PDB file of C-alpha atoms in Angstrom:
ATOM      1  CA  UNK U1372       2.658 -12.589  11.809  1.00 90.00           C
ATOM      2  CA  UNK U1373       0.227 -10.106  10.650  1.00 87.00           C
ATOM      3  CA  UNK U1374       1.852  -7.406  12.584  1.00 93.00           C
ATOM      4  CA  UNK U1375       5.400  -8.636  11.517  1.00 96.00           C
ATOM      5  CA  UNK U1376       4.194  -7.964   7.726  1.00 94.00           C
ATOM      6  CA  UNK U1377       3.042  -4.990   8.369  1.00 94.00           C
ATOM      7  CA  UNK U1378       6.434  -3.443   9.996  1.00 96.00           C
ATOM      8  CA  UNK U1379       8.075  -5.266   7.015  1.00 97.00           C
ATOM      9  CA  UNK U1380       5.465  -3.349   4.363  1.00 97.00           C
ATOM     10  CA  UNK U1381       6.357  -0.059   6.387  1.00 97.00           C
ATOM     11  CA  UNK U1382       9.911  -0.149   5.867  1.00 98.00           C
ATOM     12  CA  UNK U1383       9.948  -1.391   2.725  1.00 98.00           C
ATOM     13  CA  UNK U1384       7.286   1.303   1.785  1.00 98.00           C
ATOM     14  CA  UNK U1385       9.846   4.325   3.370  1.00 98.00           C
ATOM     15  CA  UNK U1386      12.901   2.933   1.672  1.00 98.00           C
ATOM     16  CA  UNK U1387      11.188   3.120  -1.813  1.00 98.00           C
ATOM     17  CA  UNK U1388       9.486   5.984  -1.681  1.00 98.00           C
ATOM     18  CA  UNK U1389      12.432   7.706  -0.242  1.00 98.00           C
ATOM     19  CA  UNK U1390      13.849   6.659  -3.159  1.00 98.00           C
ATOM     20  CA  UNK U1391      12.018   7.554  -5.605  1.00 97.00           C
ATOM     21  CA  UNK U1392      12.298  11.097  -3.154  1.00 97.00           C
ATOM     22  CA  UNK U1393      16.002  11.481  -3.727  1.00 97.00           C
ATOM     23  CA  UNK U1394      15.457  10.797  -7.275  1.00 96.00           C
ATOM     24  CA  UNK U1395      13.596  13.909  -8.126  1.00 95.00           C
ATOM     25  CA  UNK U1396      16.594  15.755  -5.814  1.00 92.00           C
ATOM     26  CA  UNK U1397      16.164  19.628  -6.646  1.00 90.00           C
ATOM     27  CA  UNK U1398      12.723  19.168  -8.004  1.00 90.00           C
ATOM     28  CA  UNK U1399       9.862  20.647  -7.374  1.00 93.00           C
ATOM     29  CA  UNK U1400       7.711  18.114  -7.828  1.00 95.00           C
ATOM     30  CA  UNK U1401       9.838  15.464  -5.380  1.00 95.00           C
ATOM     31  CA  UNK U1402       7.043  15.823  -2.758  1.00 95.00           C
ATOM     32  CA  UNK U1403       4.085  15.067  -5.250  1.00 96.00           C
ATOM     33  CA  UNK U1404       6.507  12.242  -6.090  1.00 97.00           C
ATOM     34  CA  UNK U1405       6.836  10.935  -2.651  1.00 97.00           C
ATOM     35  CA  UNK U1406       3.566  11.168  -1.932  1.00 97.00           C
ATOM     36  CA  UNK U1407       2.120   9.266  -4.673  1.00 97.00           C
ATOM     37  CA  UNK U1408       4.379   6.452  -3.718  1.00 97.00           C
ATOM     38  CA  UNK U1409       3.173   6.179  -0.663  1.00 97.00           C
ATOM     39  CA  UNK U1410      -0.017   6.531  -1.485  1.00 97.00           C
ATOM     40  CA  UNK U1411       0.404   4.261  -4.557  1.00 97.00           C
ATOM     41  CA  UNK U1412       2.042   1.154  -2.074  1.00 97.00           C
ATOM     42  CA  UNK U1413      -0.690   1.709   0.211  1.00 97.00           C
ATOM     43  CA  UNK U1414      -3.326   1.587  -1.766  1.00 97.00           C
ATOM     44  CA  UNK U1415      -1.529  -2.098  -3.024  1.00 96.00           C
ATOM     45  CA  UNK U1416      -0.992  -3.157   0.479  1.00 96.00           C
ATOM     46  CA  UNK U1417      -5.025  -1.976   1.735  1.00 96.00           C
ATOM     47  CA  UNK U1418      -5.718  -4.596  -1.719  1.00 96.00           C
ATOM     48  CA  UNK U1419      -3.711  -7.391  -0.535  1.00 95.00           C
ATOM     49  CA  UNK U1420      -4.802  -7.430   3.453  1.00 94.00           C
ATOM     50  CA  UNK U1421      -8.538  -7.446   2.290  1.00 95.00           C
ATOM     51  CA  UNK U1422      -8.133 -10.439  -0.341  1.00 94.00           C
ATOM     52  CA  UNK U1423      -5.871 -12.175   2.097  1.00 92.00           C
ATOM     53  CA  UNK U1424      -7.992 -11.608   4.659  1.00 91.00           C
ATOM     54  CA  UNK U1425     -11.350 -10.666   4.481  1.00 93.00           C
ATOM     55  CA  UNK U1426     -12.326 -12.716   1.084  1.00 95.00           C
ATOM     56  CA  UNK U1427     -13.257 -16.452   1.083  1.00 94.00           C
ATOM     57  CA  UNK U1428     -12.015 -18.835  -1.605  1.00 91.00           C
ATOM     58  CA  UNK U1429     -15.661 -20.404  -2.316  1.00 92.00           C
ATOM     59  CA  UNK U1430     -18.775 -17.876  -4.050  1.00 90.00           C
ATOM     60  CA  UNK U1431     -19.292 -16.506  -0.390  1.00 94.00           C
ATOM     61  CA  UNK U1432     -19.254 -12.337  -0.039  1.00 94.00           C
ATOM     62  CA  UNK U1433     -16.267 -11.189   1.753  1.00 94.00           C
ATOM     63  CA  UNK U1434     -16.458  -9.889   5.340  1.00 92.00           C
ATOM     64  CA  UNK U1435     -15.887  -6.333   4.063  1.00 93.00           C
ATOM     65  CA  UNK U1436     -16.456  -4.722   0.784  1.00 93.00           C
ATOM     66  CA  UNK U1437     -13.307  -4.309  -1.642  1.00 93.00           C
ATOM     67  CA  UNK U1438     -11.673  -1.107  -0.635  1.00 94.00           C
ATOM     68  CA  UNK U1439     -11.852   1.733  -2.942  1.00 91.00           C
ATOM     69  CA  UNK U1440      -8.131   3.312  -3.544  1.00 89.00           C
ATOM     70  CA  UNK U1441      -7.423   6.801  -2.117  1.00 85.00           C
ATOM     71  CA  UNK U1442      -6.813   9.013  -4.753  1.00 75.00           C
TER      72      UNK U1442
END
């Protein structure tokens, strides 16, 4: 299921990006755009898989710190 979610994430990921891609069309900055989408989703998606995850619902500490975003 895990794997399913991912490969759902993915596309969903490319479509919007892409997106947001062909809405900057003759731009220069459409690949600055793209890429901070991606980067932007991912950073969501990292966030999500670790509270999901790798957090407990009681006081314990989760298995792995809370993942910094990429920049």
């Amino acid at each position: 299921m895990i794997q399913a979610s991912d490969n759902a994430f993915s596309a969903y990921r490319d479509a919007e990006c892409n997106a947001v891609y062909e809405d900057f069309i003759g731009g220069t900055i459409r690949g600055i755009m793209i890429t901070s989408c991606r980067i932007a989703m991912t950073n969501r998606r990292t966030h999500e898989i670790w509270q999901n995850w790798l957090t407990y619902m009681d006081s314990s500490p989760p298995i792995l710190p809370e993942p910094e975003p990429m920049l």
